[in-house]
Amino acid sequence: MTTTTATNHSLGPEFTQQVIDSMGPKTPERLREIMTSFIKHIHAFADEVQLTSDEWMVGVNMMNWAGQMSNEKRNEGQLMCDVIGLESLVDDITFTAATRSTNGLTASAILGPFYREDHPIRENGSTISFNTPKDAQVAFMHGRVTDGKTGEPLANAEIDVWQASTNGLYEQQDPDQQDLNLRGKYITDSDGCYSFYLLRPTPYPLPEDGPAAEMLRKMDRHFYRPAHIHLLVRSKGHRQLVTQIFDKDCKYLKNDTVFAVKEELAVEFKPRKGDEKADWDLEYNIALAPSA
Amino acid sequence: MTTTTATNHSLGPEFTQQVIDSMGPKTPERLREIMTSFIKHIHAFADEVQLTSDEWMVGVNMMNWAGQMSNEKRNEGQLMCDVIGLESLVDDITFTAATRSTNGLTASAILGPFYREDHPIRENGSTISFNTPKDAQVAFMHGRVTDGKTGEPLANAEIDVWQASTNGLYEQQDPDQQDLNLRGKYITDSDGCYSFYLLRPTPYPLPEDGPAAEMLRKMDRHFYRPAHIHLLVRSKGHRQLVTQIFDKDCKYLKNDTVFAVKEELAVEFKPRKGDEKADWDLEYNIALAPSA
């Protein structure tokens, strides 16, 4: 592909092509495709806005700052992508590509930077909340996991769940929460059913001390994610589902700072009667795509 | 501006516009322009190549890795931009914008990540090489700094010069070189003239242990920069000039790994007679743009 667009710099359109053509013959085809498009768009961006060296260096410094803040508990590079919608976009692309031939499946949403791989398996009907704050409302969440094609219930499916506490912090961000608080893995029974207690989620701001927050400030944007629960669902013979479900009554539903909300992922919490342990009831059924 | 291109993802073109429209009314106009174009191009890139979540995460990890490797002596985020030509492009845009109405000026080139602000002032005719390696060839560099518009010589202009040694390392990368070796600042005399001894430059590879090198490996590219000397020139009432000059006999002149070479920055080293201290002579005159 030859770039033919006129440029506003003295290097001319052949400069971009020269950079693309520097890739050697052993470049894997998929990587060549990705880098060709990336180089083309990054150059077109710089040309379109006539990006200056000083402006570019602001971006480089923010990128380096993101790496310096990132560790096993925090991924600030990911968060910078999130606030410009990139993680939601690639999630949609990946999910759409994976399920183009099937319907009626539970929609995906982004993983986010706070997942941990070591969630303990807990008993159905138990709680993930071990440091329940006074201002929290407890909910009982339950439902069935099915095959999205046949509708059959899926036994032994794994549901990883995680959420922030009412102060907006995940346990790894908060010394006042015990290890693995508000996290757990549940296995569906022979009817494909799962159940657990958790907090009715509350909105919270993104971390305010890094470059992602600095970008939001500069763009005059709010920091809030709508109230949500993270889910990661696995079942043998089915595609892994990463998603989030959102409280439909949350005021940030229409303007999530990381653009992860999809209409079909908004859920309704209903008052729960006759259960001392929970004020709210949430039924949520999950339909998984069979593996390709 | 409304994006009207058809997309290959289920979020549709309005998704990109939604992200752009999230910028609040207090966003500075220049930042709004830059972020609008950046978001548009990054989304278009992801859509064009149907970037998957896993592929995107490879990029996030490399970005974070770059930040983690960067410190006051090394800027790996900058280097990642360099190997895809971005620093050269923004340098050209900045230089072109700065001098659109003038001609006959010395061309700019990128600063690179190895500049230091604390170069000592040295006497004209002195050397910047204090640990001259056995395999080095010494050159005498001299010339005049003039006003690019009037041709008048500029007295008291400052020329910062820095270069790598023959092992390819700048002094801050190399424990065997003394502090500030191969660096210095020279002040032009009343005739606008400067002179110093330095090494005839040699090609060297970029650092091979970071994400920029990893990108080059994946793209099946070589790591070499052509032999060059860095210059930063300042004179009161004139625009600062950042440039590099390149040995025209170097085999990497046509395929610089950071795309910084411009034809007019290639220079010829001539044999130097009657000087025990140098084998080569380089005359280099510099014409600066008056301040706007």
XYZ file of C-alpha atoms in Angstrom:
584
model
C 0.000 0.000 0.000
C 1.364 3.401 -0.933
C 0.314 6.440 1.021
C -0.906 9.055 -1.410
C -2.324 11.705 0.914
C -0.730 15.123 0.612
C 1.252 16.102 3.687
C 1.901 19.357 5.516
C 5.534 18.566 6.245
C 8.625 18.731 4.086
C 9.445 15.009 4.314
C 6.494 14.183 2.054
C 4.271 11.088 1.923
C 7.214 8.903 0.912
C 8.614 9.354 4.424
C 5.838 7.256 5.962
C 6.268 4.644 3.254
C 10.021 4.586 3.918
C 9.396 3.785 7.587
C 6.905 1.042 6.647
C 9.258 -0.392 4.030
C 12.071 -0.671 6.581
C 10.389 -3.813 7.924
C 12.423 -6.799 6.814
C 11.234 -9.933 4.999
C 11.087 -12.002 8.179
C 8.451 -9.757 9.786
C 5.445 -11.957 10.670
C 2.546 -11.092 8.348
C 0.132 -10.112 11.116
C 2.724 -7.855 12.729
C 3.445 -6.228 9.358
C -0.258 -5.540 8.924
C -0.559 -4.036 12.411
C 2.608 -1.909 12.222
C 1.828 -0.667 8.705
C -1.533 0.651 9.862
C -0.149 1.977 13.165
C 2.717 3.901 11.515
C 0.360 5.283 8.858
C -2.170 6.526 11.416
C 0.383 7.916 13.893
C 2.129 9.837 11.099
C -1.223 11.049 9.719
C -2.192 12.223 13.203
C 1.066 14.164 13.688
C 0.701 15.705 10.237
C -2.997 16.543 10.622
C -2.519 18.524 13.845
C 1.020 19.692 12.952
C 2.281 18.204 16.180
C 5.337 20.032 17.522
C 8.372 18.456 19.196
C 7.364 19.975 22.548
C 3.821 18.623 22.312
C 5.118 15.200 21.333
C 7.486 15.214 24.324
C 4.527 15.838 26.658
C 3.078 12.586 25.319
C 6.380 10.696 25.683
C 6.717 11.866 29.282
C 3.158 10.761 30.097
C 3.822 7.370 28.499
C 7.004 6.893 30.548
C 5.208 8.075 33.678
C 2.505 5.446 33.082
C 5.120 2.690 32.967
C 6.840 3.964 36.077
C 3.540 3.855 38.033
C 2.626 0.376 36.827
C 3.283 -2.757 38.843
C 1.593 -6.087 39.576
C -1.266 -4.249 41.304
C -1.760 -1.417 38.870
C -1.628 -0.938 35.101
C -1.574 2.737 34.264
C -0.752 2.200 30.558
C -3.945 0.198 30.281
C -5.872 2.928 32.089
C -4.588 5.588 29.669
C -5.967 3.492 26.809
C -9.223 2.994 28.712
C -10.010 6.688 29.062
C -9.830 7.130 25.289
C -12.085 4.126 24.722
C -9.395 1.892 23.245
C -9.838 -1.105 25.537
C -13.605 -1.047 24.986
C -13.047 -0.847 21.253
C -10.622 -3.780 21.018
C -12.848 -5.745 23.372
C -15.769 -5.192 21.032
C -13.659 -6.106 18.011
C -12.420 -9.282 19.705
C -15.861 -10.258 20.947
C -17.549 -9.494 17.629
C -14.946 -11.482 15.740
C -15.356 -14.402 18.138
C -19.119 -14.628 17.886
C -20.018 -13.248 14.507
C -22.042 -16.375 13.649
C -23.999 -16.727 16.883
C -26.658 -14.725 18.711
C -28.298 -14.331 22.086
C -24.981 -14.398 23.890
C -24.043 -12.367 26.928
C -22.127 -9.279 25.778
C -18.530 -8.722 26.820
C -16.958 -5.700 28.473
C -13.381 -4.816 29.342
C -11.329 -6.698 31.943
C -9.983 -3.519 33.540
C -6.701 -3.312 35.442
C -7.825 -4.817 38.786
C -8.361 -8.491 37.986
C -6.361 -11.085 39.950
C -5.846 -14.623 38.730
C -5.815 -16.198 42.177
C -9.444 -15.864 43.274
C -10.321 -18.588 45.793
C -13.174 -20.997 45.018
C -16.084 -20.248 47.352
C -19.308 -22.184 48.109
C -22.486 -21.171 46.291
C -24.623 -19.081 48.621
C -21.588 -17.656 50.444
C -20.373 -14.051 50.452
C -17.398 -12.299 48.870
C -17.653 -9.419 51.374
C -15.483 -9.808 54.490
C -15.091 -6.151 55.462
C -18.594 -4.876 54.746
C -18.604 -1.090 55.267
C -21.433 0.530 57.234
C -22.612 2.447 54.190
C -22.799 -0.695 52.017
C -25.981 -2.353 50.776
C -25.704 -6.110 50.383
C -27.209 -7.932 47.395
C -27.827 -11.594 46.611
C -26.789 -12.399 43.053
C -27.823 -15.641 41.406
C -28.567 -17.123 38.014
C -27.828 -19.824 35.514
C -25.045 -20.298 32.955
C -26.206 -21.795 29.654
C -24.875 -22.706 26.236
C -25.859 -19.771 24.012
C -26.620 -22.043 21.068
C -28.562 -24.938 22.640
C -29.832 -23.206 25.792
C -28.648 -26.201 27.860
C -27.470 -25.400 31.391
C -23.722 -25.650 31.922
C -22.591 -27.454 35.059
C -19.098 -26.810 36.471
C -18.805 -23.419 34.792
C -16.500 -21.032 36.702
C -17.617 -17.507 37.548
C -14.907 -15.157 38.761
C -16.419 -12.071 40.379
C -14.695 -8.949 41.682
C -15.776 -5.469 42.692
C -14.648 -2.312 44.472
C -15.830 -1.451 47.969
C -17.996 1.592 48.712
C -14.876 3.763 49.079
C -14.126 3.051 45.413
C -11.098 0.896 46.157
C -10.344 -2.687 45.182
C -8.742 -4.684 47.980
C -5.245 -4.438 46.522
C -5.525 -0.638 46.613
C -6.835 -0.502 50.172
C -4.906 -1.496 53.328
C -8.217 -1.626 55.258
C -9.576 -4.529 53.223
C -8.330 -8.066 53.781
C -6.561 -9.933 51.000
C -9.034 -11.134 48.336
C -11.974 -9.238 49.847
C -14.790 -8.750 47.320
C -13.343 -11.452 45.060
C -14.265 -15.063 44.561
C -14.765 -17.910 42.132
C -18.039 -19.858 42.054
C -18.714 -23.151 40.276
C -22.162 -23.816 38.835
C -24.103 -26.846 40.102
C -25.620 -29.615 37.962
C -28.417 -27.216 36.903
C -25.911 -24.574 35.826
C -26.827 -22.400 38.810
C -24.623 -20.154 40.934
C -25.322 -17.740 43.811
C -23.435 -15.456 46.176
C -23.714 -12.343 48.304
C -21.865 -9.196 47.333
C -22.187 -5.427 47.676
C -24.641 -3.544 45.542
C -21.951 -1.704 43.556
C -21.339 2.031 43.809
C -19.703 4.443 41.354
C -16.065 5.362 41.950
C -13.400 7.582 40.408
C -10.296 6.278 38.635
C -6.986 6.715 40.532
C -6.291 10.439 40.581
C -2.505 10.428 40.889
C -1.339 9.184 37.471
C -1.164 10.216 33.812
C -4.632 8.807 32.999
C -6.116 11.172 35.601
C -3.955 13.977 34.222
C -5.403 13.329 30.754
C -8.940 13.440 32.172
C -8.224 16.718 33.963
C -6.794 18.278 30.815
C -9.825 17.109 28.825
C -12.182 18.590 31.448
C -13.776 15.196 32.081
C -15.130 13.551 35.233
C -13.296 10.541 36.745
C -16.235 8.219 37.471
C -17.021 4.695 36.500
C -20.697 3.751 36.862
C -21.537 1.176 39.569
C -20.529 -2.230 38.188
C -19.620 -5.827 38.981
C -16.814 -7.602 37.084
C -17.372 -11.134 35.824
C -15.088 -13.606 34.087
C -16.879 -16.817 33.064
C -15.283 -20.024 31.816
C -16.809 -23.342 30.797
C -15.220 -26.273 28.988
C -16.022 -26.181 25.276
C -17.024 -22.507 25.407
C -15.371 -19.185 24.811
C -14.226 -17.332 27.892
C -16.467 -14.362 28.664
C -15.104 -11.206 30.283
C -17.794 -8.719 31.148
C -19.166 -6.151 33.561
C -22.747 -5.595 34.611
C -23.976 -2.137 35.495
C -26.602 -0.874 37.922
C -29.219 0.625 35.622
C -30.071 3.307 38.199
C -26.517 4.729 38.330
C -26.164 8.320 37.192
C -22.931 7.593 35.339
C -24.497 4.889 33.160
C -24.504 7.146 30.092
C -21.017 8.607 30.533
C -18.671 5.930 31.846
C -15.164 7.355 31.919
C -13.807 4.220 30.175
C -16.770 3.762 27.793
C -17.464 0.149 28.800
C -21.263 0.292 29.205
C -23.440 -1.571 26.730
C -27.195 -1.227 27.064
C -27.726 -4.989 27.422
C -25.320 -5.089 30.391
C -27.474 -2.794 32.551
C -29.183 -4.803 35.301
C -31.971 -4.139 37.791
C -31.544 -4.685 41.520
C -34.888 -5.599 43.104
C -35.782 -5.392 46.813
C -35.171 -8.762 48.499
C -37.705 -9.936 51.108
C -37.196 -12.386 53.924
C -33.398 -12.489 53.798
C -31.640 -10.876 56.758
C -28.364 -10.932 54.898
C -29.386 -8.886 51.822
C -31.472 -5.855 50.908
C -31.328 -6.428 47.160
C -31.799 -9.289 44.748
C -30.112 -9.598 41.373
C -30.887 -12.417 38.988
C -28.370 -12.640 36.184
C -28.260 -15.416 33.605
C -25.259 -15.890 31.349
C -25.185 -17.425 27.853
C -21.773 -18.534 26.558
C -20.618 -19.023 22.973
C -19.456 -22.529 22.068
C -15.761 -22.706 21.095
C -15.076 -22.325 17.395
C -16.404 16.895 13.037
C -18.450 13.710 12.742
C -16.733 10.474 11.797
C -18.614 8.961 8.892
C -16.405 6.026 7.943
C -18.074 2.632 8.171
C -16.633 0.463 10.924
C -15.971 -3.230 11.344
C -17.030 -3.322 14.975
C -20.450 -3.366 16.569
C -20.020 -0.078 18.460
C -20.297 1.867 15.205
C -18.758 5.208 14.185
C -20.728 7.049 16.875
C -18.530 5.338 19.481
C -15.466 7.338 18.436
C -17.514 10.523 18.373
C -18.844 9.718 21.853
C -15.275 9.493 23.198
C -14.344 12.770 21.494
C -17.491 14.492 22.741
C -16.703 13.507 26.330
C -14.166 16.360 26.432
C -15.606 19.155 28.556
C -16.016 22.845 27.658
C -12.875 23.866 29.564
C -10.581 21.719 27.386
C -7.935 24.050 25.875
C -8.592 24.436 22.149
C -5.190 23.096 21.043
C -5.531 20.038 23.284
C -9.040 19.404 21.935
C -7.654 19.517 18.392
C -4.809 17.126 19.243
C -6.943 14.643 21.213
C -9.737 14.651 18.619
C -7.298 13.646 15.898
C -5.432 11.179 18.136
C -8.615 9.377 19.262
C -9.909 9.275 15.682
C -6.672 7.788 14.320
C -6.118 5.302 17.162
C -9.682 4.026 16.819
C -9.384 3.870 13.021
C -6.130 1.894 13.396
C -7.722 -0.629 15.795
C -10.713 -0.983 13.503
C -8.655 -1.246 10.309
C -6.523 -4.140 11.541
C -9.276 -5.576 13.789
C -6.920 -5.369 16.734
C -7.653 -8.000 19.376
C -7.499 -7.554 23.137
C -4.424 -9.785 23.339
C -2.594 -7.834 20.634
C -3.474 -4.550 22.308
C -2.159 -5.866 25.634
C 1.213 -6.635 23.975
C 1.382 -2.932 23.127
C 0.345 -1.837 26.637
C 3.019 -4.054 28.166
C 5.698 -2.631 25.855
C 4.600 0.907 26.704
C 4.802 0.190 30.442
C 8.163 -1.538 29.963
C 9.472 1.577 28.205
C 8.525 3.743 31.180
C 10.070 1.329 33.635
C 13.409 1.438 31.738
C 13.464 5.213 31.475
C 15.358 7.458 33.869
C 17.408 10.648 33.744
C 20.005 8.899 31.556
C 17.707 7.050 29.209
C 14.369 7.704 27.511
C 12.998 4.484 26.087
C 9.543 5.940 25.308
C 11.282 8.450 23.077
C 13.305 5.682 21.443
C 10.146 3.687 20.661
C 8.787 6.738 18.839
C 12.125 7.200 17.094
C 12.185 3.762 15.470
C 8.825 4.436 13.819
C 10.002 7.823 12.562
C 7.773 9.898 14.832
C 10.453 12.109 16.368
C 11.883 12.869 12.921
C 8.404 13.693 11.667
C 7.491 16.083 14.495
C 10.954 17.618 14.233
C 10.352 18.311 10.561
C 6.876 19.708 11.273
C 8.266 21.956 14.016
C 11.215 23.104 11.932
C 9.097 23.666 8.831
C 6.538 25.627 10.818
C 9.287 27.724 12.403
C 10.989 28.705 9.184
C 8.337 28.570 6.505
C 9.155 32.091 5.353
C 12.939 31.825 5.254
C 15.487 29.897 3.206
C 19.100 28.786 3.214
C 18.959 27.707 6.843
C 20.710 24.745 8.372
C 18.246 21.849 8.542
C 17.231 20.391 11.883
C 17.316 16.787 13.044
C 16.102 15.082 16.187
C 17.585 15.716 19.636
C 17.720 12.032 20.544
C 17.635 10.708 24.098
C 21.289 11.326 25.071
C 21.512 15.104 25.374
C 22.605 16.604 28.706
C 21.910 20.200 29.674
C 25.090 20.651 31.699
C 27.791 20.658 29.001
C 30.833 22.635 30.188
C 32.013 25.608 28.167
C 35.353 24.748 26.510
C 37.924 26.889 24.701
C 37.815 27.061 20.911
C 40.523 24.795 19.517
C 40.290 22.379 22.456
C 39.064 18.788 22.396
C 35.945 17.080 23.690
C 37.693 13.687 23.735
C 39.315 12.728 27.050
C 39.309 8.950 26.734
C 40.246 8.591 23.078
C 40.030 4.881 22.167
C 42.835 3.243 20.176
C 40.526 2.575 17.259
C 39.351 6.192 17.072
C 40.170 8.677 14.340
C 40.351 12.266 15.499
C 38.885 15.132 13.457
C 39.157 18.914 13.675
C 35.761 20.529 13.213
C 35.430 24.243 12.577
C 33.188 26.760 10.913
C 31.146 29.897 11.234
C 27.679 30.603 12.573
C 25.721 33.187 10.589
C 22.296 34.802 10.467
C 20.412 32.896 7.775
C 18.692 36.012 6.513
C 21.486 38.605 6.431
C 24.503 36.293 6.229
C 26.156 38.288 9.036
C 28.444 36.283 11.351
C 27.029 35.697 14.842
C 29.444 36.278 17.735
C 28.758 34.629 21.119
C 26.608 31.895 19.601
C 26.666 28.699 21.678
C 27.329 25.330 20.061
C 26.597 22.286 22.181
C 28.211 19.191 20.695
C 27.881 15.551 21.795
C 28.734 12.205 20.296
C 29.115 8.509 21.086
C 32.538 6.880 21.388
C 33.733 4.179 18.977
C 32.104 1.483 21.132
C 28.744 3.100 20.354
C 28.220 4.373 23.882
C 27.616 7.887 25.150
C 29.532 8.668 28.345
C 26.483 8.238 30.596
C 26.072 4.699 29.248
C 29.715 3.764 29.672
C 31.578 3.426 32.995
C 34.896 3.552 31.096
C 34.357 7.127 29.911
C 34.803 10.066 32.263
C 31.879 12.319 33.087
C 31.078 14.670 30.186
C 33.516 12.959 27.796
C 32.694 13.740 24.154
C 30.513 16.676 25.179
C 31.162 20.390 25.267
C 29.843 23.862 24.623
C 31.769 26.290 22.397
C 31.170 30.026 22.027
C 31.782 31.680 18.667
C 34.348 34.493 18.499
C 33.774 37.984 17.097
C 33.898 36.560 13.535
C 31.252 33.920 14.394
C 33.881 31.174 14.291
C 34.181 28.052 16.415
C 36.564 25.069 16.390
C 37.218 21.898 18.343
C 38.657 18.412 18.132
C 36.345 15.397 18.335
C 36.152 11.821 17.069
C 35.280 11.101 13.487
C 31.911 9.499 14.337
C 31.180 5.811 13.859
C 27.861 3.978 13.429
C 26.384 2.294 16.494
C 23.352 0.194 17.392
C 20.501 1.386 19.611
C 20.367 -0.163 23.120
C 19.403 -3.789 22.618
C 17.746 -4.538 25.969
C 14.498 -2.563 25.797
C 11.132 -2.482 24.019
C 12.432 -0.320 21.145
C 14.974 -3.053 20.345
C 12.246 -5.644 20.712
C 10.157 -3.761 18.148
C 13.118 -3.677 15.753
C 13.680 -7.415 16.178
C 10.050 -8.190 15.523
C 10.093 -5.984 12.440
C 13.249 -7.733 11.152
C 15.178 -4.461 11.104
C 18.804 -3.600 11.868
C 19.672 -1.522 14.969
C 22.175 0.943 13.504
C 22.359 4.670 13.467
C 24.691 6.107 10.803
C 27.846 7.885 12.056
C 26.749 11.309 13.305
C 27.564 14.294 15.514
C 24.852 16.019 17.567
C 24.660 19.801 17.607
C 22.465 22.249 19.482
C 23.048 25.870 18.489
C 21.729 28.966 20.238
C 22.219 32.639 19.492
C 20.384 35.640 20.912
C 17.608 36.786 18.571
C 17.597 33.489 16.677
C 15.680 30.259 16.824
C 17.412 27.397 18.590
C 18.696 24.775 16.143
C 18.847 21.100 17.066
C 20.513 18.985 14.423
C 22.804 16.108 13.579
C 25.409 15.913 10.861
C 26.189 12.619 9.167
C 29.360 11.183 7.659
C 28.448 10.906 3.993
C 30.618 7.779 3.613
C 28.697 5.777 6.235
C 26.953 2.666 4.943
C 23.873 3.339 7.086
C 23.262 6.797 5.605
C 20.294 5.569 3.576
C 18.658 3.463 6.266
C 19.050 5.181 9.625
C 17.095 3.196 12.193
C 15.485 6.421 13.500
C 15.031 8.095 10.067
C 16.845 11.295 11.028
C 19.079 11.709 7.951
C 18.394 14.575 5.558
C 20.513 14.821 2.445
C 21.711 18.333 3.276
C 23.041 17.142 6.652
C 25.562 14.722 5.112
C 29.108 16.090 5.487
C 32.499 15.233 4.030
C 35.538 14.575 6.209
C 38.725 15.562 4.352
C 42.253 14.425 5.203
C 43.959 16.999 7.452
C 47.638 17.786 6.805
C 50.200 19.181 9.207
C 48.191 18.611 12.390
C 49.546 15.943 14.723
C 46.320 15.965 16.678
C 43.897 15.128 13.864
C 43.644 12.907 10.786
C 40.514 14.517 9.427
C 39.179 17.989 8.805
C 35.539 18.975 8.831
C 34.388 22.447 7.950
C 30.783 23.057 8.906
C 29.010 26.398 8.682
C 25.668 26.982 10.364
C 22.921 29.430 9.333
C 20.299 30.256 11.966
C 16.768 31.561 11.508
C 16.022 34.915 13.136
C 13.390 34.718 15.883
C 9.850 35.346 14.724
